[in-house]
Short mmCIF file of C-alpha atoms in Angstrom, two decimals:
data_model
loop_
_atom_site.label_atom_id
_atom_site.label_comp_id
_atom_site.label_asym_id
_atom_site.label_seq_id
_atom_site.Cartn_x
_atom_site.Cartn_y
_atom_site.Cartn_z
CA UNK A 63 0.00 0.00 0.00
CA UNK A 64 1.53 3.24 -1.45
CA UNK A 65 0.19 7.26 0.06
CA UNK A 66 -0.57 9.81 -2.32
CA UNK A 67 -0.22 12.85 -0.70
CA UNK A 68 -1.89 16.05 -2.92
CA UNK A 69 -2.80 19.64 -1.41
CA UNK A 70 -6.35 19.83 -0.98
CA UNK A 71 -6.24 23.36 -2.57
CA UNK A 72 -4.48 22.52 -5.32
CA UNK A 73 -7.83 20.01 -6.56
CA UNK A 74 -10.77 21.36 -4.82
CA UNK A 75 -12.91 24.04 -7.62
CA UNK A 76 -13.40 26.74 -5.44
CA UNK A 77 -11.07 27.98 -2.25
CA UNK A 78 -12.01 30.12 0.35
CA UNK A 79 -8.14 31.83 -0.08
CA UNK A 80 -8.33 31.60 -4.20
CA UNK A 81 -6.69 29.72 -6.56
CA UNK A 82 -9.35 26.78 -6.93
CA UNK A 83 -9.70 25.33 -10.32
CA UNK A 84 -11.95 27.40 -11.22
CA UNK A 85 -10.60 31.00 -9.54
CA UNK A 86 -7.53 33.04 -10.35
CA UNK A 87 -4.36 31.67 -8.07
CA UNK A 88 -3.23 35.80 -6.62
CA UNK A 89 -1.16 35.05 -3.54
CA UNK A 90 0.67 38.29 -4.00
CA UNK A 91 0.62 40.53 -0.86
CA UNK A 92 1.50 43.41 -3.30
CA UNK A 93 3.85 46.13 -1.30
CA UNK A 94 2.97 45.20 1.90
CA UNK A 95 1.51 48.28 3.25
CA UNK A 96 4.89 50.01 1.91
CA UNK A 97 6.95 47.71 3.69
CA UNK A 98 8.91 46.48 0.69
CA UNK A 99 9.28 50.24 -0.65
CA UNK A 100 11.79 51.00 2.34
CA UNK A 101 13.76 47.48 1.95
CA UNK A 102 17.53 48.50 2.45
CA UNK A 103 16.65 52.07 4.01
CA UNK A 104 18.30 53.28 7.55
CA UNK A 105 16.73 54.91 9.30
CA UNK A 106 18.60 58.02 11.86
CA UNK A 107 17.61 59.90 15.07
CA UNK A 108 18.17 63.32 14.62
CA UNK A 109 20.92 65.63 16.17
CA UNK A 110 19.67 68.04 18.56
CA UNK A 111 19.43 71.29 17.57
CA UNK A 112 17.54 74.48 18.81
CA UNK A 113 17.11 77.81 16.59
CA UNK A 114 16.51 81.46 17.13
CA UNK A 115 15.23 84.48 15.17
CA UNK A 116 18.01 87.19 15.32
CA UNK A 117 16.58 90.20 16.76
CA UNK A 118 18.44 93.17 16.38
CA UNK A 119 20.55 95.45 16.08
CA UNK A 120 21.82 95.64 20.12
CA UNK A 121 24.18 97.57 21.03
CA UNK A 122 26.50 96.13 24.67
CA UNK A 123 28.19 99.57 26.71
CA UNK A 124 31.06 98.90 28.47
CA UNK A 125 28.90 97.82 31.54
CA UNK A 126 26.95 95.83 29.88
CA UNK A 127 26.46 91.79 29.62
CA UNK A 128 24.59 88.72 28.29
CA UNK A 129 24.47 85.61 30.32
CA UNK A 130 23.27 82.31 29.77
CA UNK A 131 23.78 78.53 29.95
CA UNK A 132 24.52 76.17 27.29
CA UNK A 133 23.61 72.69 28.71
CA UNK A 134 24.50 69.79 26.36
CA UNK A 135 23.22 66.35 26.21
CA UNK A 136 20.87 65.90 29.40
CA UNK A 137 17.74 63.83 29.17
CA UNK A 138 16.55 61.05 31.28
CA UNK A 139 19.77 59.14 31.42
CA UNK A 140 21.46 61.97 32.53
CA UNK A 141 21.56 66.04 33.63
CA UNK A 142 24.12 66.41 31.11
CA UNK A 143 27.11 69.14 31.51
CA UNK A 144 26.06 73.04 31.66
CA UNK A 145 28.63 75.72 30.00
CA UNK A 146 28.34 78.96 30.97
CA UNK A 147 28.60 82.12 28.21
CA UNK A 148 28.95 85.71 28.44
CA UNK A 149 28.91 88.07 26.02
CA UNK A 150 29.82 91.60 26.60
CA UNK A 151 31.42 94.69 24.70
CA UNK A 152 35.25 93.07 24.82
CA UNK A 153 34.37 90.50 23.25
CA UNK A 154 31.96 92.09 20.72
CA UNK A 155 34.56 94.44 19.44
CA UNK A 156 37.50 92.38 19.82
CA UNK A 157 35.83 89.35 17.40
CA UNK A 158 34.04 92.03 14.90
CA UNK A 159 37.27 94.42 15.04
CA UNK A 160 35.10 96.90 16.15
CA UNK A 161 34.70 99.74 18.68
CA UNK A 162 30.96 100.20 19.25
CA UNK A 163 29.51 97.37 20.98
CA UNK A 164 27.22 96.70 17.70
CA UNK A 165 26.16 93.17 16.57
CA UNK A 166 24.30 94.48 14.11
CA UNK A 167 22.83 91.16 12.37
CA UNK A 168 22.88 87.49 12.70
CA UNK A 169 26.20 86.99 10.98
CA UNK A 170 27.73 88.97 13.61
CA UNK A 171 25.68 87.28 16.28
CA UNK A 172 27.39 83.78 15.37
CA UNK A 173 30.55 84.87 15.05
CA UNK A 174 30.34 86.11 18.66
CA UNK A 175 28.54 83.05 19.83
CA UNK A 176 31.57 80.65 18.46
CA UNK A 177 34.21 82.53 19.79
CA UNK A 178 32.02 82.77 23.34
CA UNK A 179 31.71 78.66 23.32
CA UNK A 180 34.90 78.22 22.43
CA UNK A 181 36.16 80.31 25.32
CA UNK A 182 33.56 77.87 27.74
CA UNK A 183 35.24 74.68 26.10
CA UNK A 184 32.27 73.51 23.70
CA UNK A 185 34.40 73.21 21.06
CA UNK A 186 34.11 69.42 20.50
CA UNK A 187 30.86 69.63 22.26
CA UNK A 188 28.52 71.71 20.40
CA UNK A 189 28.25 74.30 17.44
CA UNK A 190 26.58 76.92 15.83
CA UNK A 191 25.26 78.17 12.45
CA UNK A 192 22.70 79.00 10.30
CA UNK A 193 18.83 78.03 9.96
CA UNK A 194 17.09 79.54 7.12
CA UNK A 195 17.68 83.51 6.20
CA UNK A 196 16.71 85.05 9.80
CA UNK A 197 18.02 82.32 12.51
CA UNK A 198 20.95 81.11 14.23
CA UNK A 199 21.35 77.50 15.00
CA UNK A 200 22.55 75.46 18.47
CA UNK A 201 23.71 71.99 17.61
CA UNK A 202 25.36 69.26 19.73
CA UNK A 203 28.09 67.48 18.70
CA UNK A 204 27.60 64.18 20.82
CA UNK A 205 30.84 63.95 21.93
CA UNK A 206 30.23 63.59 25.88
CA UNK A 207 29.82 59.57 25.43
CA UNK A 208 26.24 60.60 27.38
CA UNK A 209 23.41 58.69 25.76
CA UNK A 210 21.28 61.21 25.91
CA UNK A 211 21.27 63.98 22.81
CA UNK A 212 19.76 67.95 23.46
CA UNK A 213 20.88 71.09 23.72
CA UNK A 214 19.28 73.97 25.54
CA UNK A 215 19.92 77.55 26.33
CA UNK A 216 19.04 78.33 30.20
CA UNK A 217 19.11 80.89 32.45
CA UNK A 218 19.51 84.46 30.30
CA UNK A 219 20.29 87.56 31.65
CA UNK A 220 20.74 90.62 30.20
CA UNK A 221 21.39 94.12 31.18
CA UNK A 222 19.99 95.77 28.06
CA UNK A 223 16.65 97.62 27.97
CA UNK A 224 13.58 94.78 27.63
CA UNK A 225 15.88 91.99 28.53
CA UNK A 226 17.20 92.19 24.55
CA UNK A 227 20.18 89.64 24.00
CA UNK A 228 19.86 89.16 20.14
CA UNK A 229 16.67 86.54 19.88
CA UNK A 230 17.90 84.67 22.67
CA UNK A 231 15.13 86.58 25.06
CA UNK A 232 12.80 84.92 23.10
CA UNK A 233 11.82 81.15 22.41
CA UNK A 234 13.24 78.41 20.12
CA UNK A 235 11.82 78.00 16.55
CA UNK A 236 13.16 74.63 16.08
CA UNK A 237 13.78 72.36 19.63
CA UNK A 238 14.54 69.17 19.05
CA UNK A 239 15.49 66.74 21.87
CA UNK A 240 16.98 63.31 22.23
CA UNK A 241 15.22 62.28 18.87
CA UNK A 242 15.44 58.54 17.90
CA UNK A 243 15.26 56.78 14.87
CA UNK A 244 12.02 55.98 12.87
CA UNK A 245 11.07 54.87 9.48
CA UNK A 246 7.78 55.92 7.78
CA UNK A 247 6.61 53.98 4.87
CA UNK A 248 3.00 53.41 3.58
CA UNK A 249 1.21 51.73 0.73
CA UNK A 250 -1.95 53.83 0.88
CA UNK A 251 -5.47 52.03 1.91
CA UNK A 252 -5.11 49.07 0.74
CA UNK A 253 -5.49 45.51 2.17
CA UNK A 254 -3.56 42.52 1.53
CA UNK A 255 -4.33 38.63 2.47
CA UNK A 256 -1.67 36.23 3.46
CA UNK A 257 -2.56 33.24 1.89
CA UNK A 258 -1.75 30.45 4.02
CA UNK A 259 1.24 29.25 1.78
CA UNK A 260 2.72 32.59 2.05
CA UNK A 261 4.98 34.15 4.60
CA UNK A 262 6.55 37.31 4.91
CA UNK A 263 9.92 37.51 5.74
CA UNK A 264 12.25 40.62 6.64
CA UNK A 265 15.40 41.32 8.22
CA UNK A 266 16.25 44.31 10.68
CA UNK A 267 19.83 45.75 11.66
CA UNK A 268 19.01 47.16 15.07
CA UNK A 269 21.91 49.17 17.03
CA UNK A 270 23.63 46.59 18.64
CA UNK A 271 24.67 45.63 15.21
CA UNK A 272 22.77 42.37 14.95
CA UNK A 273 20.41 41.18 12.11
CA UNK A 274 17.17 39.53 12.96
CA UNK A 275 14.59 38.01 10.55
CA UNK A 276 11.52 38.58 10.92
CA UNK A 277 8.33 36.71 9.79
CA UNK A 278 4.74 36.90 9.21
CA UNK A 279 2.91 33.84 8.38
CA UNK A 280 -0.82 33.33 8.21
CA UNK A 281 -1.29 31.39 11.34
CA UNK A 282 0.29 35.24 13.17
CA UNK A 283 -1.90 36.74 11.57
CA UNK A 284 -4.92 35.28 12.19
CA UNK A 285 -4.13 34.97 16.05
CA UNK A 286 -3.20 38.50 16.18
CA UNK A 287 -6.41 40.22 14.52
CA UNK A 288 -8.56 37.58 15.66
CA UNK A 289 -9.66 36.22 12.62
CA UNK A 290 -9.14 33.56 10.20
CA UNK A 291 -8.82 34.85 6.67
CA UNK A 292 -5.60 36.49 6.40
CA UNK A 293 -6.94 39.68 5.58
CA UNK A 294 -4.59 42.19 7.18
CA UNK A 295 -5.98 46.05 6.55
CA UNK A 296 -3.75 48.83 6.30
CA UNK A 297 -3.43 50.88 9.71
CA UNK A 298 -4.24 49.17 13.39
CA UNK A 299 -4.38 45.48 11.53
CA UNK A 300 -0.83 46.47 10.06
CA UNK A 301 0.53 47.63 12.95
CA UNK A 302 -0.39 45.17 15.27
CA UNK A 303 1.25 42.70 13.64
CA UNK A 304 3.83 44.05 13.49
CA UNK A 305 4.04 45.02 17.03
CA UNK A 306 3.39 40.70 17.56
CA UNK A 307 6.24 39.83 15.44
CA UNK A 308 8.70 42.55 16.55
CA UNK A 309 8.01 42.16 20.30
CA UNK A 310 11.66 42.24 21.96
CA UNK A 311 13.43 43.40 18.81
CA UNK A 312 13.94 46.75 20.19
CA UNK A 313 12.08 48.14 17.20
CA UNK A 314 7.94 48.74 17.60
CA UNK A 315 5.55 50.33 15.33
CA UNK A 316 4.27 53.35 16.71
CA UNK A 317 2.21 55.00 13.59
CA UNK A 318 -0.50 56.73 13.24
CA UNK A 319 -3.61 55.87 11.00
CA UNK A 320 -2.80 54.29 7.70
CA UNK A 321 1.05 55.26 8.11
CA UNK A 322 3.60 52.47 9.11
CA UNK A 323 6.09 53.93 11.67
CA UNK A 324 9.02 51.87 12.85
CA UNK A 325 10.79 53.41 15.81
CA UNK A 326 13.39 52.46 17.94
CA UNK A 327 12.44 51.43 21.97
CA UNK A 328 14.60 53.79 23.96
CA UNK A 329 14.28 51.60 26.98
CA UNK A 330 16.24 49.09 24.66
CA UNK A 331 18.76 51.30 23.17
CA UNK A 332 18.67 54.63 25.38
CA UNK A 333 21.70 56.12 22.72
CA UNK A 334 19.72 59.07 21.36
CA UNK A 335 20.18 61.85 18.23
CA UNK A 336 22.21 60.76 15.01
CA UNK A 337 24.08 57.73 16.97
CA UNK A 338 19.90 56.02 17.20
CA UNK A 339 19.51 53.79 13.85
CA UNK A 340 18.50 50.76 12.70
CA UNK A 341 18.32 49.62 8.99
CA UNK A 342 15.39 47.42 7.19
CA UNK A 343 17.38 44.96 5.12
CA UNK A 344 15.71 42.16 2.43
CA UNK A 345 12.25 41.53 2.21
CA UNK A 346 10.80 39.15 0.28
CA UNK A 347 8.06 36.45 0.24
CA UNK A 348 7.83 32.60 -0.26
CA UNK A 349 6.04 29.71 -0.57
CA UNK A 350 5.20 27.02 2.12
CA UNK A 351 4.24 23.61 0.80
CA UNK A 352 0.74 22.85 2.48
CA UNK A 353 0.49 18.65 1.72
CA UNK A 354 -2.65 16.95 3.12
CA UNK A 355 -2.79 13.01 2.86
CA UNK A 356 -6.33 12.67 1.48
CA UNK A 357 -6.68 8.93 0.03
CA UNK A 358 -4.73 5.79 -0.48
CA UNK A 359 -4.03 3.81 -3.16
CA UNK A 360 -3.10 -0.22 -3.29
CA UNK A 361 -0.63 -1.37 -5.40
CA UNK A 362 -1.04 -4.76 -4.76
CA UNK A 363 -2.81 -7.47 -7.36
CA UNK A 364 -6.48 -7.17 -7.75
CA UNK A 365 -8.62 -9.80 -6.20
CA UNK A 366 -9.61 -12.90 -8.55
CA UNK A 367 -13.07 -11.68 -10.09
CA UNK A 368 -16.20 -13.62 -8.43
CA UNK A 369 -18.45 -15.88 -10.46
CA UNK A 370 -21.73 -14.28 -11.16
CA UNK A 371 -22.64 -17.66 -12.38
CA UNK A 372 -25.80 -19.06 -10.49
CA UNK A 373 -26.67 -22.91 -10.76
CA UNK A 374 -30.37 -24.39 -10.91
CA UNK A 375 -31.67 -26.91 -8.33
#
């Protein structure tokens, strides 16, 4: 006695998934949601940085002084280190070559500003520069080995009328913090159904510099949503599979409607601003062989044919 083992899809006329005899066979899953658009991408935290409208002219007498803290890289891992600046009429006319306490405009404003953190020792600490046509730019450098990323400016004083200290007096345009990496990606509104011969597989580089796989199959899927067609819709359905399948990767989804958002878990890897990526290597999708065993078949000899012959009394 010999098995023949067939899939049951593969003969029955009509499947619930597709691909019957009679149905089109479309196991594609299409993009994924977007997921295979950002295959290969890294993804970045973002340096800290914090901007300021020049406001000016000002003019500094030779009483007069701006003071204020620089404090670099503090966060919840850590208070960081504070650097004190001043800026008064010395050091306005000695780094303009000038005689009349004037920083006139925002040029003059960050050459004061570097020569003031280089005299505090922020040189390999943190900078500063330009931000669009009106504003002057904080950065840190990340060079304290802290894993924390910000800059901020803190307690100003000025002795000029209304407080004035070139834009400083008044708050940030751009403030951004301990940032950490994400990657957006979306493929629109549109479903997709994991057929259960398909699975989804992906690989992430998280910061520790190991690559995981990662895999959807239609079994997760089902378990997750709570259902048992493989239909997985583009927004919450998306994302919490993903959150089941990336649970103690260090990477969750944390997007918003139907946008995919993969973001590293600080409480993971705390290292924030440009040092925070990750990278989304191949992704691709294959085939499972699905064999049920549905009949048997005998080899052996048939049986000798019976006489149909009946005899009379």
């Amino acid at each position: 006695m010999q098995t023949l083992t067939l899939d049951i899809g593969d003969i029955s006329l009509f499947n619930s998934d597709g691909g019957g005899a009679l149905q089109a066979d479309d196991r594609s899953v299409g993009n994924i949601n977007g997921l295979t658009t950002v295959s290969g991408a890294t993804a970045f935290g973002v340096k800290a940085r914090e901007s300021y409208t020049f406001a000016g002219p000002i003019t500094l007498s030779a009483t007069d002084s701006i003071g204020f803290d620089i404090i670099v890289d503090a966060g919840p891992h850590s208070a960081g280190v504070t650097y004190p600046i001043t800026i008064d009429k010395a050091l306005v006319d000695s780094r303009l070559g000038t005689s009349d306490g004037v920083i006139a405009n925002r040029s003059a404003m960050i050459s004061i500003l570097n020569q003031a953190m280089v005299t505090a020792g922020l040189s390999r600490v943190a900078n500063v520069g330009t931000e669009a046509s009106d504003r002057f730019l904080f950065w840190s450098l990340e060079g304290l080995g802290l894993d924390d990323a910000s800059i901020a400016i803190g307690n100003l004083t000025s002795t000029l009328s209304g407080g004035a200290a070139g834009g400083l007096e008044n708050p940030p345009v751009t403030d951004i913090d301990n940032s950490y990496a994400e990657l957006s990606f979306s493929g629109g509104s549109s479903s997709f159904r994991l057929h259960p011969d398909v699975v989804i597989a992906f690989e992430l580089v998280t910061p520790d510099g190991v690559t995981q796989t990662i895999t959807i199959d239609r079994a997760t899927v089902d378990s997750v949503l709570g259902t048992n067609d493989g239909l997985v819709n583009a927004g919450p359905d998306f994302a919490a599979v993903l959150n089941a399948v990336l649970a103690g990767t260090g990477v969750t989804e944390t997007g918003a409607g139907i946008q995919t958002t993969l973001t590293i878990d600080s409480t993971m890897f705390p290292t924030a601003g440009s040092r925070s990526q990750f990278r989304s290597s191949t992704c691709a999708t294959t085939s499972v062989a699905r064999r049920i065993s549905i009949w048997s078949i005998s080899t052996s000899p048939p049986p000798a044919p019976i006489s149909t012959t009946i005899s009379a009394a």
